[in-house]
Tab-separated table of C-alpha atoms in Angstrom:
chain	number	residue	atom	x	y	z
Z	30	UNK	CA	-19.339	-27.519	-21.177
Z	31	UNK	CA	-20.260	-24.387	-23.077
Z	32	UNK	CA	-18.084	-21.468	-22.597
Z	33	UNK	CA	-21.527	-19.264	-20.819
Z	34	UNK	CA	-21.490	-22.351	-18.417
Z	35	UNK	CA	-17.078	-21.607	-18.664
Z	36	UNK	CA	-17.592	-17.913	-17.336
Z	37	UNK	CA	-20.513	-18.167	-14.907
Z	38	UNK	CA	-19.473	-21.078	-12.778
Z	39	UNK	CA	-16.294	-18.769	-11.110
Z	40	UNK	CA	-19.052	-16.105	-10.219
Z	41	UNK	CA	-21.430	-18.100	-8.678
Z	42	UNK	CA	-21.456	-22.255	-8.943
Z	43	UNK	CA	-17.513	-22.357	-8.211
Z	44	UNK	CA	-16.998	-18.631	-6.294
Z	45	UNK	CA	-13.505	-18.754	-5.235
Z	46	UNK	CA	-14.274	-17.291	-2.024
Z	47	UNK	CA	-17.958	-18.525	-1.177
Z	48	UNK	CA	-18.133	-21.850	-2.726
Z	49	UNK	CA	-14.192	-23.135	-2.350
Z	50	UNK	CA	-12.401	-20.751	0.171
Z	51	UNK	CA	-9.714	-19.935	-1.661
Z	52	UNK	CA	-7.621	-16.865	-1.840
Z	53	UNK	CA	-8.688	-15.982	2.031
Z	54	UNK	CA	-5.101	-13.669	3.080
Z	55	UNK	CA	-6.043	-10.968	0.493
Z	56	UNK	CA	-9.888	-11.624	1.116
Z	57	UNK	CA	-9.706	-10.391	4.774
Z	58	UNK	CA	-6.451	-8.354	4.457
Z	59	UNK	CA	-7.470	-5.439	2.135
Z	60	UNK	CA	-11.434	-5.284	2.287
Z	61	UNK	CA	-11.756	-2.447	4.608
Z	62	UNK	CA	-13.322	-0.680	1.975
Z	63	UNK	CA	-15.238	-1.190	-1.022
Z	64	UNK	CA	-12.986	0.257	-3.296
Z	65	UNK	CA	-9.818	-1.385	-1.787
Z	66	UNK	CA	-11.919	-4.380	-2.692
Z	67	UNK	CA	-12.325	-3.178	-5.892
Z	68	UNK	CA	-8.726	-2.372	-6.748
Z	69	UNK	CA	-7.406	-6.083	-5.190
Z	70	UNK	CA	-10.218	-7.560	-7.269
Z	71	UNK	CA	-9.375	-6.144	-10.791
Z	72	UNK	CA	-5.410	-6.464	-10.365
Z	73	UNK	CA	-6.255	-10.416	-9.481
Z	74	UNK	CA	-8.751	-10.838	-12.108
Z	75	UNK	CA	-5.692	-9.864	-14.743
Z	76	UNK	CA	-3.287	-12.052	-13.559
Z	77	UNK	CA	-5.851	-14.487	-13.651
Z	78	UNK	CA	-6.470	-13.974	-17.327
Z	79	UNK	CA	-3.321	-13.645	-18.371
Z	80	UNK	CA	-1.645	-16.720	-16.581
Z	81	UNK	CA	-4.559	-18.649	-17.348
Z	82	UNK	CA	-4.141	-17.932	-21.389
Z	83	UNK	CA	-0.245	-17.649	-21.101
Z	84	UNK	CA	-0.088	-21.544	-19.583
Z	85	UNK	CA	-2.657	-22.880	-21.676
Z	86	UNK	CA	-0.609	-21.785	-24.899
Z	87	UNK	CA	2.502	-23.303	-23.022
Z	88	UNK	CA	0.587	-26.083	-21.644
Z	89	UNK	CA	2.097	-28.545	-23.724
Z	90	UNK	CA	5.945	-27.275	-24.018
Z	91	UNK	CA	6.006	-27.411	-20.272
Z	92	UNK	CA	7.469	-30.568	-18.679
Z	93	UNK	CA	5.139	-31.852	-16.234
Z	94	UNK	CA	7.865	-31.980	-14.083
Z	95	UNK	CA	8.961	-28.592	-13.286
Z	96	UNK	CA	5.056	-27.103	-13.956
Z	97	UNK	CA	4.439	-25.605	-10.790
Z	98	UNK	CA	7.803	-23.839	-10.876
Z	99	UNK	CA	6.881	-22.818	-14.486
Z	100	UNK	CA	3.723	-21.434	-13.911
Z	101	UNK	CA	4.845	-19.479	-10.705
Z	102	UNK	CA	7.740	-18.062	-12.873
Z	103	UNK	CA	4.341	-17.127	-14.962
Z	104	UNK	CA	1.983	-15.556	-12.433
Z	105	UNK	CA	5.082	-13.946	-10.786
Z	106	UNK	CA	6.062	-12.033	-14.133
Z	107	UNK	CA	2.181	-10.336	-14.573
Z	108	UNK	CA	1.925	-9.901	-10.873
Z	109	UNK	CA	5.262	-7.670	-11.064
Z	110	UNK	CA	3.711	-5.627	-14.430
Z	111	UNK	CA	0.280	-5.184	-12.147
Z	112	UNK	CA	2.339	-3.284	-9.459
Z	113	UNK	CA	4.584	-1.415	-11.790
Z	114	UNK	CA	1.668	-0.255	-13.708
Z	115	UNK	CA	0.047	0.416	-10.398
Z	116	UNK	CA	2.779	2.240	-9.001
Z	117	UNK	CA	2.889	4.424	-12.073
Z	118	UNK	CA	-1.101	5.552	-12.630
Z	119	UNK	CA	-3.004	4.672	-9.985
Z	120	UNK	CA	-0.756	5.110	-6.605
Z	121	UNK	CA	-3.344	6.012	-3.937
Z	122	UNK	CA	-4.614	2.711	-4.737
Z	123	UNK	CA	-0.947	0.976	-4.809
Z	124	UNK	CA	-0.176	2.714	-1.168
Z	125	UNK	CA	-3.448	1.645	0.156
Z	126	UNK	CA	-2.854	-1.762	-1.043
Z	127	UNK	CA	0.578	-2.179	0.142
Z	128	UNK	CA	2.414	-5.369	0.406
Z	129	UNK	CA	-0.593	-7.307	-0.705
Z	130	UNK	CA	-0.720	-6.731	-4.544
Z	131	UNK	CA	3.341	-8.780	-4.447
Z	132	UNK	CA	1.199	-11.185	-2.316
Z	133	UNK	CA	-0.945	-11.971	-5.227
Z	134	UNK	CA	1.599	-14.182	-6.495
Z	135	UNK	CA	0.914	-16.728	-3.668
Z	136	UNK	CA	-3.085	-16.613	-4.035
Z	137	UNK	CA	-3.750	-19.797	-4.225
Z	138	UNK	CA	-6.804	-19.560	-6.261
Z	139	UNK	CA	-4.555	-18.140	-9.326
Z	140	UNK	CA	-2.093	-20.944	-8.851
Z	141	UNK	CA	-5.407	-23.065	-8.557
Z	142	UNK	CA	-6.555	-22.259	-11.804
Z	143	UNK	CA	-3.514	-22.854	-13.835
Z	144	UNK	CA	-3.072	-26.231	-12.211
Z	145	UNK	CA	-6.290	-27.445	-12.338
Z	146	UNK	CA	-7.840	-25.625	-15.547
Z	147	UNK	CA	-5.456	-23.755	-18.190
Z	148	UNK	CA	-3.277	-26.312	-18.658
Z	149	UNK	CA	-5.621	-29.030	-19.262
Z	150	UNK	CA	-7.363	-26.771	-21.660
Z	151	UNK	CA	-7.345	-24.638	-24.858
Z	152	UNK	CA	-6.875	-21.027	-24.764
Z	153	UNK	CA	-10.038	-19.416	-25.131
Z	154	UNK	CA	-11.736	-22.204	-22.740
Z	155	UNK	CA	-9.016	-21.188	-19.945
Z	156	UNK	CA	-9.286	-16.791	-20.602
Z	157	UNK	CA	-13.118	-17.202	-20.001
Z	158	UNK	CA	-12.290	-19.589	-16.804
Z	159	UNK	CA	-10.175	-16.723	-15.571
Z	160	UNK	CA	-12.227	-13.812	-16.110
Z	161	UNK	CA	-15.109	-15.872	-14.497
Z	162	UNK	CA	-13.273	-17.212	-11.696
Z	163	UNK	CA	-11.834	-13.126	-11.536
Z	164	UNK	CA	-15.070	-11.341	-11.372
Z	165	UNK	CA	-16.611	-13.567	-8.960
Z	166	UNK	CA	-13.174	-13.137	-6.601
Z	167	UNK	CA	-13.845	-9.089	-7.361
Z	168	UNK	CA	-17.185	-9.289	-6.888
Z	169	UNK	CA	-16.257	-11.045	-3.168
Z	170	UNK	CA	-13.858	-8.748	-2.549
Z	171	UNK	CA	-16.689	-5.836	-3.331
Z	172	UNK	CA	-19.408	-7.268	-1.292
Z	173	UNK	CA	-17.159	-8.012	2.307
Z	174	UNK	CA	-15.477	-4.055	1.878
Z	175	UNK	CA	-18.835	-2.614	1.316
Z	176	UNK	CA	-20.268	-3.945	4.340
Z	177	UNK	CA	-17.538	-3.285	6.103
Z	178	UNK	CA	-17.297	0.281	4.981
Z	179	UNK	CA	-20.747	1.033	5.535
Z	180	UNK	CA	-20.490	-0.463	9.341
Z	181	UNK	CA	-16.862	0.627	10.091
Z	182	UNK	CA	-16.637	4.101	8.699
Z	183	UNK	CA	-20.366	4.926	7.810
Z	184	UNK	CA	-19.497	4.897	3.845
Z	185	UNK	CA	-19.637	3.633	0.410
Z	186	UNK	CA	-16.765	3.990	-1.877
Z	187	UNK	CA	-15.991	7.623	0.388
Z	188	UNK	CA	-19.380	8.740	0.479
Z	189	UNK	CA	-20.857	9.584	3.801
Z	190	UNK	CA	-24.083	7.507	3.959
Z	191	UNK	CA	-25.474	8.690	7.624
Z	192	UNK	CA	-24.082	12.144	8.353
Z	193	UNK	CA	-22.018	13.273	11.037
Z	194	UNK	CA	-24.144	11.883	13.848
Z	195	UNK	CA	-23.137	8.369	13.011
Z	196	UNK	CA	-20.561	6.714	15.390
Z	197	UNK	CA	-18.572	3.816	13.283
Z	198	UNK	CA	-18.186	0.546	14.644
Z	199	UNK	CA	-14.766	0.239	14.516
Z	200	UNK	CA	-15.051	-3.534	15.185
Z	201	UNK	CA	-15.800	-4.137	11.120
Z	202	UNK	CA	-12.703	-2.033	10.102
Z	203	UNK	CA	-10.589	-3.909	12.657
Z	204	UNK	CA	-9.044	-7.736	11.321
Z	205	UNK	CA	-12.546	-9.488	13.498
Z	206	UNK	CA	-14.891	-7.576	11.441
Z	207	UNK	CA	-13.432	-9.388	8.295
Z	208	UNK	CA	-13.858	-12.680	10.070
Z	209	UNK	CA	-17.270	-12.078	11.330
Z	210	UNK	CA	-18.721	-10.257	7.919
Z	211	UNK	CA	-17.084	-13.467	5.972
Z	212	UNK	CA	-18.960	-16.222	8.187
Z	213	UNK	CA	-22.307	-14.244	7.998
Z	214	UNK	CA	-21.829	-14.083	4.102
Z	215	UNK	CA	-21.021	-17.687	4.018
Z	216	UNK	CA	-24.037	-18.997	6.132
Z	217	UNK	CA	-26.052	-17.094	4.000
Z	218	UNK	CA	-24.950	-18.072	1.035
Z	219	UNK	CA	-25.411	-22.003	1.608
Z	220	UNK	CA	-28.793	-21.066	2.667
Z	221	UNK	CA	-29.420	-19.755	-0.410
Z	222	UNK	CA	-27.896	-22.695	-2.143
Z	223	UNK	CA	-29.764	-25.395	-0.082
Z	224	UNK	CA	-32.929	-23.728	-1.171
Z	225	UNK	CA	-32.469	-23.735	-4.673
A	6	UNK	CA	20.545	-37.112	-18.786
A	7	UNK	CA	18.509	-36.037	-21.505
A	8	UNK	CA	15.608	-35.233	-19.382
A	9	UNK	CA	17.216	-32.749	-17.029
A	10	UNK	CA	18.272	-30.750	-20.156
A	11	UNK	CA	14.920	-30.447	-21.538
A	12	UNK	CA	13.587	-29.196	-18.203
A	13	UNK	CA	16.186	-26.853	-18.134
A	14	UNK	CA	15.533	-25.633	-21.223
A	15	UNK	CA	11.892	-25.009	-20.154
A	16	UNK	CA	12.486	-23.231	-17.751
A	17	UNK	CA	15.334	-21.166	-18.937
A	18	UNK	CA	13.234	-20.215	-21.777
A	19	UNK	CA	10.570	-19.086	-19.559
A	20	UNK	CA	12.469	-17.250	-16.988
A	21	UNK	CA	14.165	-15.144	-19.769
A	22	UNK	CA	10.839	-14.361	-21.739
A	23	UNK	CA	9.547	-12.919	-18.241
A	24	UNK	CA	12.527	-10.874	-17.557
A	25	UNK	CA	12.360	-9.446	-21.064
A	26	UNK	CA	8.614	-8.587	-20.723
A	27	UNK	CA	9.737	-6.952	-17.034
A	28	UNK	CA	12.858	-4.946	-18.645
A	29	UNK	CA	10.159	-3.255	-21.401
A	30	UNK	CA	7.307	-2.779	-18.356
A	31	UNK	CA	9.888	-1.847	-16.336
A	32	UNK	CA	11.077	0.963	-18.992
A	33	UNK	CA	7.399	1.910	-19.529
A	34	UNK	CA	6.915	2.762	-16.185
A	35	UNK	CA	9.938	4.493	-14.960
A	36	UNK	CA	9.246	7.830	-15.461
A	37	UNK	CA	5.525	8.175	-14.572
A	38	UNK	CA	6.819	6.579	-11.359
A	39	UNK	CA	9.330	8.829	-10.649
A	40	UNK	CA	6.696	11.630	-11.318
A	41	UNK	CA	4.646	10.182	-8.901
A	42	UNK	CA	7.000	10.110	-5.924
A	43	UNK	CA	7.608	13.704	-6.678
A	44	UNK	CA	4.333	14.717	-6.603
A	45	UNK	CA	3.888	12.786	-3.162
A	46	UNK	CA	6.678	14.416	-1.889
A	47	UNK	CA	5.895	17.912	-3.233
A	48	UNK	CA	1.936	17.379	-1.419
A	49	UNK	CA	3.922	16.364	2.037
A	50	UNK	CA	5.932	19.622	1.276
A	51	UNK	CA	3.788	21.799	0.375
A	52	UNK	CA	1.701	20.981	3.694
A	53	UNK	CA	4.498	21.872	6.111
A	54	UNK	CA	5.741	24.516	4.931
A	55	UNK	CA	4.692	28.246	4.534
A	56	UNK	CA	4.188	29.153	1.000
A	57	UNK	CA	6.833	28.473	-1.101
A	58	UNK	CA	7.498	29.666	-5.102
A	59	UNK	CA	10.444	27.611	-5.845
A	60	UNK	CA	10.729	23.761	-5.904
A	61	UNK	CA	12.074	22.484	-2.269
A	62	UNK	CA	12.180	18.925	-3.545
A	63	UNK	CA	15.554	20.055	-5.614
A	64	UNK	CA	16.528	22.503	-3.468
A	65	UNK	CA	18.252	20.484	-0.464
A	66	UNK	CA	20.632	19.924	1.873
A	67	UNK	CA	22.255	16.371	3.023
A	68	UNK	CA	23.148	16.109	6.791
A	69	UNK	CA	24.822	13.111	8.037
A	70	UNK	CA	22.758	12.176	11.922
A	71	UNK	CA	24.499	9.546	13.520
A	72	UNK	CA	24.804	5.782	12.667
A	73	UNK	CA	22.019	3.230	12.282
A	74	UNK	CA	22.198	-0.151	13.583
A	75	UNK	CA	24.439	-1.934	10.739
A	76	UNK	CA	27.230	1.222	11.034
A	77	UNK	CA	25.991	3.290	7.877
A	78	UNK	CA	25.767	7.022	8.285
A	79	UNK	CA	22.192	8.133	8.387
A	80	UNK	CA	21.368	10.872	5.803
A	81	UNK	CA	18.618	13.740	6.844
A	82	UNK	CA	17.816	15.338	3.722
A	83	UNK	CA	16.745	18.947	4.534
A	84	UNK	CA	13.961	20.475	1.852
A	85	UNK	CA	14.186	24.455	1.340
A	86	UNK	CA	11.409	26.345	0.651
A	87	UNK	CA	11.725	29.912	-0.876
A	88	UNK	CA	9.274	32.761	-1.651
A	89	UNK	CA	10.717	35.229	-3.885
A	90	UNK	CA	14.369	33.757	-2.754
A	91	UNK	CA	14.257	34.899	0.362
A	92	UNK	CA	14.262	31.266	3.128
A	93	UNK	CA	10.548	30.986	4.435
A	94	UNK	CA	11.299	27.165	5.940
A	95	UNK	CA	12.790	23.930	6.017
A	96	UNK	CA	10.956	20.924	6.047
A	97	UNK	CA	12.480	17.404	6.876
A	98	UNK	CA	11.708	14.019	7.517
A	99	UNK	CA	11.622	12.338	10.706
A	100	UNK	CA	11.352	8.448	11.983
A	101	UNK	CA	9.642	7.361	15.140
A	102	UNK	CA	10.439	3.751	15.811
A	103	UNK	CA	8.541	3.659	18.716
A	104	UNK	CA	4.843	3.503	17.647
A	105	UNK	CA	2.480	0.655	18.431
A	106	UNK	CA	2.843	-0.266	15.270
A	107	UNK	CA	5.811	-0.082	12.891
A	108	UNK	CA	7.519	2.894	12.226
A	109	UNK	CA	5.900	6.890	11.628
A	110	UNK	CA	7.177	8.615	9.035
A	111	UNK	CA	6.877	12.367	9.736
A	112	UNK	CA	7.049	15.644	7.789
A	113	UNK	CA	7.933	18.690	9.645
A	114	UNK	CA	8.368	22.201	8.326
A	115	UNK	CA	10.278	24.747	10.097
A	116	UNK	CA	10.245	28.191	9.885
A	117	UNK	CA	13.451	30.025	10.406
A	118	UNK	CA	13.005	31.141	13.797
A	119	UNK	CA	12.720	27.904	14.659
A	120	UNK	CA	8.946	27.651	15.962
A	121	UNK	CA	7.194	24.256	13.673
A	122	UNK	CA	4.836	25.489	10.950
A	123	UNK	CA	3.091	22.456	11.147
A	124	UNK	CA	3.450	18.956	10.724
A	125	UNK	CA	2.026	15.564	7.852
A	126	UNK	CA	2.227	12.024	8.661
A	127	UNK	CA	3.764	10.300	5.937
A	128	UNK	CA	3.426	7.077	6.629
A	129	UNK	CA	2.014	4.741	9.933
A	130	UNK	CA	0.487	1.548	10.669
A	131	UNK	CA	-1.065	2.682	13.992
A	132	UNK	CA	-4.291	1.141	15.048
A	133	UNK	CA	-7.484	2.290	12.615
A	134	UNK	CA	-9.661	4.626	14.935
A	135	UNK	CA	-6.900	4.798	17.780
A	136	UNK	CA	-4.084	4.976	17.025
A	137	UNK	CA	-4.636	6.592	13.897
A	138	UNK	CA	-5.755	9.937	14.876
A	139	UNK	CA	-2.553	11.070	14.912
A	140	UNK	CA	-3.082	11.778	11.260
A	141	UNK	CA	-5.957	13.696	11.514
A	142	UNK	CA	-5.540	17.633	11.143
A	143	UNK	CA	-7.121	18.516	15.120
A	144	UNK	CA	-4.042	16.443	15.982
A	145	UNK	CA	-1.514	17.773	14.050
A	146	UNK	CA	-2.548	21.098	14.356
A	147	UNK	CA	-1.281	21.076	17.799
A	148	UNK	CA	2.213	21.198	17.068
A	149	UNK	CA	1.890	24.486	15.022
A	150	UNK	CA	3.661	27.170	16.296
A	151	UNK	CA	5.734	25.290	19.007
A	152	UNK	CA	9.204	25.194	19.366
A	153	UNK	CA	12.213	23.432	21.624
A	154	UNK	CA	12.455	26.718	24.044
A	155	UNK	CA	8.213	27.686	23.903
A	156	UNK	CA	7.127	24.351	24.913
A	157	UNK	CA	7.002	21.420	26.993
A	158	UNK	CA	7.846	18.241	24.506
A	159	UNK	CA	5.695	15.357	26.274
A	160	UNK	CA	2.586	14.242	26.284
A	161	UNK	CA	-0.065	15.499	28.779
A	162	UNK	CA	0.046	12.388	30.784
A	163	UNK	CA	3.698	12.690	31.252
A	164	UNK	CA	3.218	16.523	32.226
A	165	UNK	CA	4.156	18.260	29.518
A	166	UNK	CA	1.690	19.853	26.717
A	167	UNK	CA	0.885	17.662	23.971
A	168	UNK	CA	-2.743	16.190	23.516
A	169	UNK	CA	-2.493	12.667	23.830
A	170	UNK	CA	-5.075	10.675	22.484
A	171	UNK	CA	-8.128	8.803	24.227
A	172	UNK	CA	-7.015	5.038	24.179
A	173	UNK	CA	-3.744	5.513	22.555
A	174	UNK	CA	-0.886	7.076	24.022
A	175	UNK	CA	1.702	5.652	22.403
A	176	UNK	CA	1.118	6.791	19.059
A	177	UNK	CA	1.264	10.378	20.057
A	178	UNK	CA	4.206	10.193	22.597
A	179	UNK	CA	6.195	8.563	19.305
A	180	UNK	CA	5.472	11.409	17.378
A	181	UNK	CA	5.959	13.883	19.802
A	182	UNK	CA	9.285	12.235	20.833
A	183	UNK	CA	10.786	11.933	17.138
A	184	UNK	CA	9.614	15.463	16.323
A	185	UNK	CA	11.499	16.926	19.504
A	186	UNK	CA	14.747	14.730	18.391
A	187	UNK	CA	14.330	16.302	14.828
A	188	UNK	CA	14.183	19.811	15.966
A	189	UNK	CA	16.917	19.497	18.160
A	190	UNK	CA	19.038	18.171	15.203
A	191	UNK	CA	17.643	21.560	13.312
A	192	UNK	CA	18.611	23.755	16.247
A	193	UNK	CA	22.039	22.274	16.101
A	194	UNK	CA	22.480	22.260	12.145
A	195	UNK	CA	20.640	25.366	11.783
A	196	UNK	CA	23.267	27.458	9.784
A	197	UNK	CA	24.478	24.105	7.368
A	198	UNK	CA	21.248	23.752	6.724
A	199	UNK	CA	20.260	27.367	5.678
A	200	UNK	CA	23.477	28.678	4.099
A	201	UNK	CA	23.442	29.527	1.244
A	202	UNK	CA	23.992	27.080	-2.064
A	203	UNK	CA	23.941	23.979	-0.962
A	204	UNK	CA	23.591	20.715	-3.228
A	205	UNK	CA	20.891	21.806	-5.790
């Protein structure tokens, strides 16, 4: 498979969200805006990248045995520089994000990739799986908070899109909205698919 | 035998390359952290209370309240505000555990006659679009000028003088609850808190 073929299948082919369902807590968690989505987006996509090139160079020092410890130990250590880096230039984004950027350690679509991908793989093959499989996960995350924003609080990435006038449906801010927004994305996505 | 080394090597090997690359982030970012929180906490400051020229984030007093639930002395740290060294306020911070949600952090600046100059939510996890209003400035606003002896500390739908809000009364009858409680500990602290020195 050619490395174009490498990047593109994570945004649409194999979307971590739309196509396999993966990496749902933080999904529906933080998108109650678009640029909560954003932020949760980009600090996954680098984890992403990094594990996935730091356990393909290790992929075969690591005893198969104790892998999934090893590679936890791995996603763990960039999820911690993520949040201290956060913490330190960018902290309205770290408070609105909360408890949910330590969470990315568990997102099963980063412990996904490593399994399945970067350490079956060389290097450069596994960094272009992960900044694929990233940017489609961001690009998820973007899509749900926007529509949420502009239905819950009448806004895109803090602008006011209708004026004053405009009463928000809280619903779509509110943990349902994420549910509902999610299945209408999905059924329209596998329409899309089925007629292509 | 031989086997169980070599995975312990592994992983030892791993673990300590992570906690080395953690120690040098962990350097990296101290500072700008710490510069951070004191920004925050200058912001929260430097809404409650009246104008201030000095820096009330250094210039504080420690008061022991009570004991929390596992026996340790809980510390109210008391945040002086000065214009041209003469006292204009005191801000400090207050917990209300009784929210729908979690706990409210709480900011209140007082002046020294005791009346609130106003009031900043630092932190909730109140309902979005109920619950929440209690962060918004119409709400907060309505604490401004109040004190213990000038006003009635309860909600109006327990007869007393607070807005409550439409859908959410518990939100605002935590806040109005923990703010009383903190004022009262002002009222009876009042000259520790305000004389003179203090830790700096």
């Amino acid at each position: 498979m050619s490395l174009v073929k490498e990047f593109t299948k994570g945004i649409w082919k194999e979307n971590a969200v739309f196509k396999l369902l993966l990496g749902m807590c933080p999904l529906l968690a933080v998108t109650t805006s678009a640029e909560n989505g954003l932020g949760m987006g980009a600090a996954s996509t680098f984890v992403l990248v990094c594990s996935n090139v730091v356990v393909a160079i290790l992929r075969k020092l690591i005893p198969p045995k104790v892998r999934i410890p090893a590679f936890i130990i791995i996603i763990a250590t960039f999820v911690t520089v993520v949040q201290l880096c956060m913490e330190a230039w960018v902290y309205g984004l770290y408070q609105s994000l909360g408890i949910f950027i330590p969470l990315i350690v568990v997102n099963c679509l980063i412990l996904g990739r490593a399994e399945a991908f970067a350490s079956k793989r060389p290097v450069i093959d596994a960094a272009v799986d992960g900044l694929g499989m990233g940017l489609g996960f961001t690009l998820a995350l973007f899509i749900l908070g926007a529509v949420r924003e502009v239905f819950g609080s009448g806004a895109i990435l803090g602008f006011n899109l209708f004026g004053a006038s405009y009463q928000p449906i809280l619903l779509m801010i509110l943990p349902p909205g994420a549910f509902i927004t999610l299945g209408l994305l999905l059924a329209l996505m596998s329409r899309m698919s089925q007629k292509s | 035998m031989k086997d169980i080394i070599r995975l312990l090597l592994a992983l030892t090997l791993i673990a300590s390359a992570a906690g080395l690359i953690l120690s040098q982030v962990e350097m990296a970012t101290r500072e700008p952290i710490k510069e951070q929180r004191r920004l925050q906490m200058l912001k929260a400051l430097g809404a409650v209370l009246p104008a201030f020229d000095n820096s009330p984030d250094t210039d504080t007093v420690t008061l022991e309240n009570g004991v929390d639930k596992k026996g340790r002395p809980v510390k109210v740290i008391f945040y002086r505000g000065r214009k041209a060294e003469e006292l204009v306020g005191a801000a400090f911070k207050v917990i209300a555990p009784d929210g729908y949600s979690g706990n409210i952090e709480v900011m209140v600046g007082v002046k020294p006659d005791q009346q609130i100059n106003a009031i900043e939510i630092l932190s909730h996890a109140e309902t979005p679009g109920l619950g929440d209003k209690i962060a918004q400035s119409r709400y907060k606003d309505g604490f401004k000028g109040k004190s213990l002896t000038n006003a009635d500390w309860r909600v109006k739908k327990d007869g007393g003088e607070f807005d409550q809000i439409t859908g959410a009364t518990i939100s605002p009858r935590a806040v109005v609850g923990a703010v009383k409680k903190g004022l009262e500990f002002y009222r009876d602290n009042q000259e520790k808190i305000l004389a003179k020195g203090g830790q700096q």
